[in-house]
């Protein structure tokens, strides 16, 4: 049973080389403490954040599927090279992962719906290429009013797709029109702050990385997004 | 891990005793982390899922059955949380606010790189198995569970475990044979006789 032995050896060898980061305990402990303080506890997850920003952030997605069709990504982003020119930090692996995601979306939405989704994404990416800061975010404050309104409309139309792909309840349906508008605005603010703070899409950051004068705006936007996240949680 | 001690700790944890959490963490973190490092394809996910595991442990304490070994419960939880994480892959479209993310592309496990670094070819193939098959392989060959134990732990019928185990081994064998410059691969078909 050569294979079995090899499996045992390799799995054990690999696993024993893996070390848990030492600060993990402190982080978890803090979460636990918070949890216990609150009694009924919902994990403090920030489930969605800015979906739209995320077209670029989509690049950060780990792929569930290995075999993504690169054509799908090329259709939206032009090509990896083209994207690389705009977002220097992006890697081929990320691009491949994105293609995997898009394949998943295609399967989930079906041809016809996917075509519509793709068309919207394309528009968004074109704008991101034009107005983005090269780090994956758009500073909406810096856009001409007309362009800003156009982008906002685009985000409104994309949102139901994101919700669907995420298996969440549709924010557009759950929220009142005013609340939905606030939600889209909050996403734009969130992205604007990150753009202004010079944060690279996909990099983790802490509130320390947000300059003090932007922090209040950021937290407010974040609170709105978080609230909607709760409202659209399919488990509710 | 002493079952009785664990029971006491879980009781204290349920009552909100943080010291009990520290102790449980100390006893389990290495196992949790390492198991996840095998189950998950993306290195960047390990810490997230670890978080889910411990939070999930606390949340599901009321449903803990002291009659079953803690180890089963923990490993079952790990498998489920890793699976939930995969299901929610799309949710990761969101931008996350988390500290300590390794910069650059470090969070991406590339199979070829992994293989080159570690020369662990079977491991690379295991990572490419569908999740359900991968779980069975890891529980069987990393944790040394028997097929019966796995059925209980995963709460699925024994027949299902057997067939997954068989399929997984068959797939691995086939892939080993198909490699361009195959080394020694076992060609016997004894996949289901390992318990």
Short mmCIF file of C-alpha atoms in Angstrom, two decimals:
data_model
loop_
_atom_site.label_atom_id
_atom_site.label_comp_id
_atom_site.label_asym_id
_atom_site.label_seq_id
_atom_site.Cartn_x
_atom_site.Cartn_y
_atom_site.Cartn_z
CA UNK A 1 0.00 0.00 0.00
CA UNK A 2 2.47 2.51 -1.23
CA UNK A 3 -0.07 5.23 -1.81
CA UNK A 4 -1.53 4.99 1.66
CA UNK A 5 1.87 5.23 3.24
CA UNK A 6 2.81 8.11 1.04
CA UNK A 7 -0.41 9.90 2.00
CA UNK A 8 0.24 9.43 5.69
CA UNK A 9 3.80 10.63 5.39
CA UNK A 10 3.14 13.63 3.24
CA UNK A 11 0.05 14.84 5.05
CA UNK A 12 1.74 14.56 8.40
CA UNK A 13 4.95 16.09 7.19
CA UNK A 14 3.20 19.02 5.60
CA UNK A 15 0.89 19.62 8.52
CA UNK A 16 3.68 19.56 11.04
CA UNK A 17 5.46 22.26 9.09
CA UNK A 18 2.46 24.55 9.48
CA UNK A 19 2.62 27.00 12.33
CA UNK A 20 -0.31 28.94 13.63
CA UNK A 21 0.48 32.66 13.88
CA UNK A 22 1.21 33.48 17.52
CA UNK A 23 -1.15 36.44 17.60
CA UNK A 24 -4.11 34.29 16.63
CA UNK A 25 -4.91 33.52 20.24
CA UNK A 26 -5.15 37.14 21.25
CA UNK A 27 -7.36 37.95 18.29
CA UNK A 28 -9.71 35.08 18.97
CA UNK A 29 -9.80 35.83 22.64
CA UNK A 30 -10.86 39.35 21.95
CA UNK A 31 -13.65 38.10 19.75
CA UNK A 32 -14.74 35.66 22.39
CA UNK A 33 -14.76 38.31 25.03
CA UNK A 34 -16.89 40.51 22.88
CA UNK A 35 -19.17 37.61 22.15
CA UNK A 36 -19.66 36.69 25.75
CA UNK A 37 -20.31 40.27 26.70
CA UNK A 38 -23.10 40.48 24.20
CA UNK A 39 -24.84 37.36 25.31
CA UNK A 40 -26.45 36.26 22.11
CA UNK A 41 -23.59 36.58 19.81
CA UNK A 42 -23.29 36.97 16.13
CA UNK A 43 -19.83 36.66 14.73
CA UNK A 44 -18.51 40.08 13.88
CA UNK A 45 -18.18 39.45 10.29
CA UNK A 46 -18.28 42.02 7.69
CA UNK A 47 -19.89 39.94 5.15
CA UNK A 48 -20.01 42.05 2.16
CA UNK A 49 -18.26 45.31 2.32
CA UNK A 50 -18.12 46.98 -0.95
CA UNK A 51 -19.23 44.67 -3.58
CA UNK A 52 -18.77 47.00 -6.40
CA UNK A 53 -15.38 48.20 -5.54
CA UNK A 54 -14.91 44.71 -5.64
CA UNK A 55 -14.97 44.27 -9.29
CA UNK A 56 -11.40 45.08 -8.84
CA UNK A 57 -11.46 43.43 -5.53
CA UNK A 58 -12.93 40.47 -7.28
CA UNK A 59 -9.40 39.90 -8.24
CA UNK A 60 -8.68 38.95 -4.73
CA UNK A 61 -11.11 36.17 -4.73
CA UNK A 62 -9.75 32.80 -4.03
CA UNK A 63 -11.18 30.57 -6.67
CA UNK A 64 -13.33 27.74 -5.64
CA UNK A 65 -12.94 26.25 -9.04
CA UNK A 66 -9.59 25.53 -10.51
CA UNK A 67 -10.55 25.59 -14.08
CA UNK A 68 -11.81 29.02 -14.85
CA UNK A 69 -12.23 30.03 -18.40
CA UNK A 70 -9.75 32.86 -18.98
CA UNK A 71 -11.89 34.05 -21.83
CA UNK A 72 -14.53 35.15 -19.38
CA UNK A 73 -12.10 37.40 -17.60
CA UNK A 74 -10.63 38.65 -20.85
CA UNK A 75 -14.03 39.64 -22.08
CA UNK A 76 -14.42 41.93 -19.13
CA UNK A 77 -10.91 43.08 -18.42
CA UNK A 78 -9.48 43.00 -21.90
CA UNK A 79 -6.58 40.85 -20.90
CA UNK A 80 -4.37 40.23 -17.97
CA UNK A 81 -1.70 42.49 -19.46
CA UNK A 82 -4.16 45.27 -19.84
CA UNK A 83 -5.33 44.95 -16.29
CA UNK A 84 -1.78 44.71 -15.07
CA UNK A 85 -1.09 48.09 -16.61
CA UNK A 86 -3.86 49.58 -14.55
CA UNK A 87 -3.41 47.62 -11.38
CA UNK A 88 0.20 46.78 -11.00
CA UNK A 89 -0.23 44.68 -7.91
CA UNK A 90 -2.45 42.15 -9.59
CA UNK A 91 -1.01 38.72 -10.19
CA UNK A 92 -1.69 36.07 -12.74
CA UNK A 93 -2.98 33.77 -10.03
CA UNK A 94 -5.51 36.34 -9.02
CA UNK A 95 -6.60 36.74 -12.58
CA UNK A 96 -7.00 33.02 -12.96
CA UNK A 97 -8.96 32.95 -9.73
CA UNK A 98 -11.21 35.64 -11.07
CA UNK A 99 -11.84 33.64 -14.19
CA UNK A 100 -12.86 30.78 -11.92
CA UNK A 101 -15.32 33.04 -10.16
CA UNK A 102 -16.79 34.23 -13.40
CA UNK A 103 -17.27 30.68 -14.57
CA UNK A 104 -19.18 30.04 -11.37
CA UNK A 105 -21.32 33.10 -11.96
CA UNK A 106 -22.01 31.99 -15.49
CA UNK A 107 -23.16 28.62 -14.30
CA UNK A 108 -25.31 30.13 -11.60
CA UNK A 109 -26.95 32.86 -13.62
CA UNK A 110 -27.38 31.07 -16.92
CA UNK A 111 -26.31 32.36 -20.31
CA UNK A 112 -28.81 35.10 -20.74
CA UNK A 113 -28.55 36.65 -17.32
CA UNK A 114 -24.82 36.31 -17.32
CA UNK A 115 -24.62 38.26 -20.55
CA UNK A 116 -26.42 41.13 -18.84
CA UNK A 117 -24.21 40.85 -15.79
CA UNK A 118 -21.12 40.79 -17.93
CA UNK A 119 -22.23 43.87 -19.81
CA UNK A 120 -22.62 45.75 -16.53
CA UNK A 121 -19.29 44.57 -15.23
CA UNK A 122 -17.65 45.67 -18.43
CA UNK A 123 -19.02 49.14 -18.08
CA UNK A 124 -17.84 49.24 -14.54
CA UNK A 125 -14.37 48.05 -15.39
CA UNK A 126 -14.08 50.57 -18.20
CA UNK A 127 -14.84 53.30 -15.71
CA UNK A 128 -12.47 51.81 -13.18
CA UNK A 129 -9.74 51.82 -15.79
CA UNK A 130 -10.44 55.41 -16.57
CA UNK A 131 -11.08 56.82 -13.13
CA UNK A 132 -9.58 54.30 -10.79
CA UNK A 133 -6.47 55.07 -8.81
CA UNK A 134 -4.54 52.08 -10.01
CA UNK A 135 -5.07 50.37 -6.71
CA UNK A 136 -8.49 49.05 -7.50
CA UNK A 137 -10.67 51.78 -6.04
CA UNK A 138 -12.49 54.70 -7.48
CA UNK A 139 -12.51 58.05 -5.78
CA UNK A 140 -16.10 59.06 -6.52
CA UNK A 141 -15.53 62.50 -5.01
CA UNK A 142 -13.20 63.23 -7.86
CA UNK A 143 -15.66 62.36 -10.64
CA UNK A 144 -17.66 64.93 -12.52
CA UNK A 145 -21.24 64.96 -11.23
CA UNK A 146 -22.65 63.41 -14.35
CA UNK A 147 -20.17 60.56 -14.36
CA UNK A 148 -20.78 59.98 -10.70
CA UNK A 149 -24.51 59.66 -11.25
CA UNK A 150 -23.88 57.26 -14.07
CA UNK A 151 -21.66 55.09 -11.91
CA UNK A 152 -24.18 55.13 -9.13
CA UNK A 153 -26.84 53.87 -11.49
CA UNK A 154 -24.50 51.14 -12.60
CA UNK A 155 -23.90 50.07 -9.01
CA UNK A 156 -27.62 50.01 -8.36
CA UNK A 157 -28.05 47.62 -11.22
CA UNK A 158 -25.12 45.44 -10.26
CA UNK A 159 -26.15 45.06 -6.65
CA UNK A 160 -28.93 42.51 -7.24
CA UNK A 161 -26.46 40.31 -9.09
CA UNK A 162 -23.96 40.48 -6.27
CA UNK A 163 -26.65 39.61 -3.78
CA UNK A 164 -27.74 36.69 -5.84
CA UNK A 165 -24.28 35.34 -6.37
CA UNK A 166 -23.63 35.69 -2.70
CA UNK A 167 -26.76 33.77 -1.86
CA UNK A 168 -28.15 36.70 0.06
CA UNK A 169 -31.51 38.31 0.00
CA UNK A 170 -31.70 41.11 -2.48
CA UNK A 171 -30.95 44.43 -0.82
CA UNK A 172 -33.06 46.13 -3.43
CA UNK A 173 -36.08 44.13 -2.40
CA UNK A 174 -35.48 44.06 1.31
CA UNK A 175 -34.78 47.75 1.71
CA UNK A 176 -36.99 50.73 1.06
CA UNK A 177 -35.92 52.76 -2.00
CA UNK A 178 -34.40 55.40 0.30
CA UNK A 179 -32.49 52.83 2.32
CA UNK A 180 -31.24 51.17 -0.83
CA UNK A 181 -30.02 54.51 -2.06
CA UNK A 182 -28.24 55.10 1.25
CA UNK A 183 -26.66 51.69 0.92
CA UNK A 184 -25.28 52.38 -2.55
CA UNK A 185 -24.03 55.76 -1.37
CA UNK A 186 -22.35 54.11 1.59
CA UNK A 187 -20.53 51.72 -0.71
CA UNK A 188 -19.35 54.59 -2.81
CA UNK A 189 -18.16 56.48 0.24
CA UNK A 190 -16.39 53.42 1.51
CA UNK A 191 -14.58 53.02 -1.73
CA UNK A 192 -13.79 56.71 -1.97
CA UNK A 193 -12.21 56.72 1.45
CA UNK A 194 -10.08 53.71 0.60
CA UNK A 195 -9.03 55.36 -2.63
CA UNK A 196 -8.11 58.54 -0.81
CA UNK A 197 -6.29 56.63 1.87
CA UNK A 198 -4.23 54.97 -0.84
CA UNK A 199 -5.10 51.45 0.22
CA UNK A 200 -4.49 48.72 -2.28
CA UNK A 201 -7.52 46.61 -3.12
CA UNK A 202 -7.24 43.28 -1.46
CA UNK A 203 -4.79 44.33 1.17
CA UNK A 204 -6.06 43.99 4.62
CA UNK A 205 -6.05 47.13 6.59
CA UNK A 206 -6.91 48.38 10.02
CA UNK A 207 -8.51 51.62 11.04
CA UNK A 208 -4.99 52.88 11.66
CA UNK A 209 -4.45 52.90 7.92
CA UNK A 210 -7.32 55.30 7.40
CA UNK A 211 -6.22 58.88 7.94
CA UNK A 212 -7.93 60.45 10.95
CA UNK A 213 -9.87 63.02 8.96
CA UNK A 214 -11.50 60.28 6.87
CA UNK A 215 -12.21 57.91 9.68
CA UNK A 216 -15.57 59.29 10.69
CA UNK A 217 -16.89 59.14 7.15
CA UNK A 218 -15.55 55.67 6.78
CA UNK A 219 -17.12 54.37 9.95
CA UNK A 220 -20.50 55.78 9.06
CA UNK A 221 -20.43 54.15 5.64
CA UNK A 222 -19.26 50.94 7.18
CA UNK A 223 -22.09 50.97 9.69
CA UNK A 224 -24.65 51.32 6.91
CA UNK A 225 -23.13 48.44 4.97
CA UNK A 226 -22.99 46.30 8.05
CA UNK A 227 -26.61 47.01 8.83
CA UNK A 228 -27.67 45.99 5.33
CA UNK A 229 -25.55 42.89 5.61
CA UNK A 230 -27.62 41.87 8.56
CA UNK A 231 -30.87 42.65 6.79
CA UNK A 232 -30.00 40.57 3.77
CA UNK A 233 -28.62 37.62 5.66
CA UNK A 234 -30.44 34.63 4.21
CA UNK A 235 -30.56 33.00 7.61
CA UNK A 236 -32.92 35.61 8.89
CA UNK B 1 -6.81 15.30 25.67
CA UNK B 2 -8.68 14.11 28.67
CA UNK B 3 -12.42 13.90 27.99
CA UNK B 4 -13.43 14.70 31.51
CA UNK B 5 -11.25 17.77 31.64
CA UNK B 6 -12.64 18.90 28.30
CA UNK B 7 -16.21 18.50 29.53
CA UNK B 8 -15.45 20.66 32.53
CA UNK B 9 -13.82 23.28 30.36
CA UNK B 10 -16.71 23.35 27.93
CA UNK B 11 -19.10 23.86 30.80
CA UNK B 12 -17.03 26.74 32.05
CA UNK B 13 -16.79 28.16 28.55
CA UNK B 14 -20.54 28.01 28.17
CA UNK B 15 -20.78 30.00 31.36
CA UNK B 16 -18.55 32.66 29.86
CA UNK B 17 -15.24 31.75 31.44
CA UNK B 18 -12.46 33.14 29.28
CA UNK B 19 -9.78 31.20 31.10
CA UNK B 20 -11.52 28.05 29.96
CA UNK B 21 -11.36 29.34 26.43
CA UNK B 22 -7.61 29.91 26.79
CA UNK B 23 -7.13 26.36 27.93
CA UNK B 24 -9.27 24.89 25.15
CA UNK B 25 -7.45 26.98 22.62
CA UNK B 26 -4.13 25.84 23.93
CA UNK B 27 -5.17 22.21 23.63
CA UNK B 28 -6.62 22.49 20.17
CA UNK B 29 -5.12 25.32 18.13
CA UNK B 30 -2.31 23.34 16.58
CA UNK B 31 -4.67 20.61 15.48
CA UNK B 32 -7.24 23.07 14.16
CA UNK B 33 -4.68 25.10 12.26
CA UNK B 34 -2.96 22.14 10.72
CA UNK B 35 -6.15 20.39 9.74
CA UNK B 36 -7.31 23.55 8.04
CA UNK B 37 -4.00 23.92 6.27
CA UNK B 38 -4.72 20.57 4.66
CA UNK B 39 -8.41 21.11 3.98
CA UNK B 40 -8.20 24.55 2.46
CA UNK B 41 -6.63 25.29 -0.84
CA UNK B 42 -5.97 28.92 -0.14
CA UNK B 43 -3.58 29.66 2.62
CA UNK B 44 -5.18 33.04 3.13
CA UNK B 45 -8.39 31.38 4.29
CA UNK B 46 -6.93 29.45 7.18
CA UNK B 47 -7.12 32.19 9.76
CA UNK B 48 -10.60 33.19 8.71
CA UNK B 49 -11.91 29.70 9.01
CA UNK B 50 -10.08 29.19 12.28
CA UNK B 51 -11.97 32.14 13.55
CA UNK B 52 -15.21 30.57 12.39
CA UNK B 53 -14.32 27.30 14.07
CA UNK B 54 -13.80 28.80 17.52
CA UNK B 55 -16.75 31.10 17.26
CA UNK B 56 -18.78 28.16 15.98
CA UNK B 57 -17.62 26.09 18.91
CA UNK B 58 -18.94 28.62 21.32
CA UNK B 59 -22.19 29.04 19.46
CA UNK B 60 -22.89 25.35 19.23
CA UNK B 61 -21.98 24.51 22.81
CA UNK B 62 -25.63 24.10 23.75
CA UNK B 63 -25.85 21.29 21.19
CA UNK B 64 -22.71 19.53 22.30
CA UNK B 65 -23.28 15.90 23.13
CA UNK B 66 -21.00 14.88 25.97
CA UNK B 67 -21.54 11.27 25.01
CA UNK B 68 -19.44 11.67 21.89
CA UNK B 69 -15.70 12.20 21.98
CA UNK B 70 -14.73 15.86 21.84
CA UNK B 71 -12.30 15.13 19.07
CA UNK B 72 -15.12 13.99 16.76
CA UNK B 73 -17.07 17.08 17.52
CA UNK B 74 -14.12 19.35 16.90
CA UNK B 75 -13.12 17.69 13.65
CA UNK B 76 -16.71 17.62 12.45
CA UNK B 77 -16.92 21.33 13.18
CA UNK B 78 -13.70 22.03 11.30
CA UNK B 79 -14.89 20.14 8.25
CA UNK B 80 -18.23 21.93 8.27
CA UNK B 81 -16.74 25.36 8.74
CA UNK B 82 -14.25 24.86 5.96
CA UNK B 83 -17.09 23.74 3.74
CA UNK B 84 -19.28 26.69 4.66
CA UNK B 85 -16.39 28.94 3.82
CA UNK B 86 -16.10 27.46 0.39
CA UNK B 87 -19.81 27.85 -0.19
CA UNK B 88 -19.61 31.44 0.68
CA UNK B 89 -16.72 31.99 -1.66
CA UNK B 90 -18.66 34.64 -3.42
CA UNK B 91 -19.03 36.58 -0.28
CA UNK B 92 -15.39 37.23 -0.47
CA UNK B 93 -16.14 39.78 -3.08
CA UNK B 94 -16.39 42.02 -0.10
CA UNK B 95 -13.42 43.85 1.15
CA UNK B 96 -12.46 42.74 4.52
CA UNK B 97 -11.22 44.74 7.32
CA UNK B 98 -8.71 42.59 8.93
CA UNK B 99 -5.26 43.13 10.15
CA UNK B 100 -2.16 41.14 9.57
CA UNK B 101 -2.71 40.10 6.07
CA UNK B 102 0.52 39.02 4.57
CA UNK B 103 1.37 41.50 1.88
CA UNK B 104 1.59 40.66 -1.73
CA UNK B 105 0.60 37.33 -3.10
CA UNK B 106 1.65 35.39 -0.10
CA UNK B 107 -1.89 34.34 0.65
CA UNK B 108 -2.22 32.44 -2.55
CA UNK B 109 -1.28 28.88 -2.57
CA UNK B 110 -0.16 27.92 -5.96
CA UNK B 111 0.00 24.22 -6.40
CA UNK B 112 3.01 24.16 -8.60
CA UNK B 113 4.92 26.35 -6.20
CA UNK B 114 3.86 24.22 -3.34
CA UNK B 115 4.93 21.09 -5.08
CA UNK B 116 8.28 22.56 -6.01
CA UNK B 117 8.89 23.75 -2.51
CA UNK B 118 7.94 20.66 -0.72
CA UNK B 119 8.33 17.91 -3.29
CA UNK B 120 5.10 16.54 -1.96
CA UNK B 121 3.42 15.31 -5.03
CA UNK B 122 0.64 13.33 -3.46
CA UNK B 123 -0.28 16.25 -1.28
CA UNK B 124 -0.64 18.39 -4.37
CA UNK B 125 -3.02 15.85 -5.84
CA UNK B 126 -4.97 15.69 -2.61
CA UNK B 127 -5.51 19.43 -2.82
CA UNK B 128 -7.03 18.99 -6.23
CA UNK B 129 -9.55 16.44 -5.08
CA UNK B 130 -13.14 17.57 -4.73
CA UNK B 131 -13.70 18.76 -1.20
CA UNK B 132 -15.77 15.78 -0.06
CA UNK B 133 -13.12 13.35 -1.17
CA UNK B 134 -10.34 15.47 0.25
CA UNK B 135 -12.02 15.46 3.65
CA UNK B 136 -12.13 11.69 3.72
CA UNK B 137 -8.48 11.39 2.78
CA UNK B 138 -7.40 13.86 5.41
CA UNK B 139 -9.45 12.32 8.19
CA UNK B 140 -8.27 8.87 7.24
CA UNK B 141 -4.58 9.47 6.66
CA UNK B 142 -3.83 12.53 8.71
CA UNK B 143 -6.09 11.90 11.66
CA UNK B 144 -6.09 8.12 11.34
CA UNK B 145 -9.83 7.76 11.77
CA UNK B 146 -11.40 4.51 10.74
CA UNK B 147 -14.12 4.61 8.13
CA UNK B 148 -16.73 3.88 10.82
CA UNK B 149 -15.50 6.74 12.94
CA UNK B 150 -15.58 9.04 9.96
CA UNK B 151 -19.20 8.12 9.26
CA UNK B 152 -20.09 9.11 12.79
CA UNK B 153 -18.01 12.24 12.75
CA UNK B 154 -19.34 13.45 9.43
CA UNK B 155 -22.79 12.11 10.21
CA UNK B 156 -23.15 10.39 6.89
CA UNK B 157 -23.78 6.70 6.14
CA UNK B 158 -20.84 4.34 6.30
CA UNK B 159 -21.48 3.28 2.71
CA UNK B 160 -21.00 6.86 1.58
CA UNK B 161 -17.72 7.15 3.44
CA UNK B 162 -16.53 3.91 1.92
CA UNK B 163 -17.39 4.94 -1.57
CA UNK B 164 -15.80 8.36 -1.17
CA UNK B 165 -12.68 6.81 0.23
CA UNK B 166 -12.54 4.35 -2.60
CA UNK B 167 -13.11 7.02 -5.21
CA UNK B 168 -10.52 9.31 -3.71
CA UNK B 169 -7.83 6.65 -3.72
CA UNK B 170 -8.73 5.59 -7.21
CA UNK B 171 -8.51 9.14 -8.43
CA UNK B 172 -5.18 9.69 -6.74
CA UNK B 173 -3.77 6.51 -8.20
CA UNK B 174 -4.93 7.35 -11.63
CA UNK B 175 -3.44 10.80 -11.44
CA UNK B 176 -0.18 9.46 -10.14
CA UNK B 177 -0.01 7.12 -13.08
CA UNK B 178 -0.88 9.80 -15.54
CA UNK B 179 1.95 12.05 -14.56
CA UNK B 180 4.42 12.52 -17.38
CA UNK B 181 7.34 11.09 -15.46
CA UNK B 182 5.55 8.94 -13.01
CA UNK B 183 7.46 7.63 -10.09
CA UNK B 184 6.33 4.59 -8.24
CA UNK B 185 2.59 4.38 -8.05
CA UNK B 186 0.64 1.67 -6.46
CA UNK B 187 -1.44 -0.07 -9.06
CA UNK B 188 -3.27 -2.52 -6.91
CA UNK B 189 -6.90 -1.84 -6.38
CA UNK B 190 -7.19 -2.28 -2.68
CA UNK B 191 -8.63 1.09 -1.98
CA UNK B 192 -11.36 0.03 0.35
CA UNK B 193 -9.55 -2.44 2.47
CA UNK B 194 -7.63 -0.11 4.69
CA UNK B 195 -9.68 -0.37 7.84
#
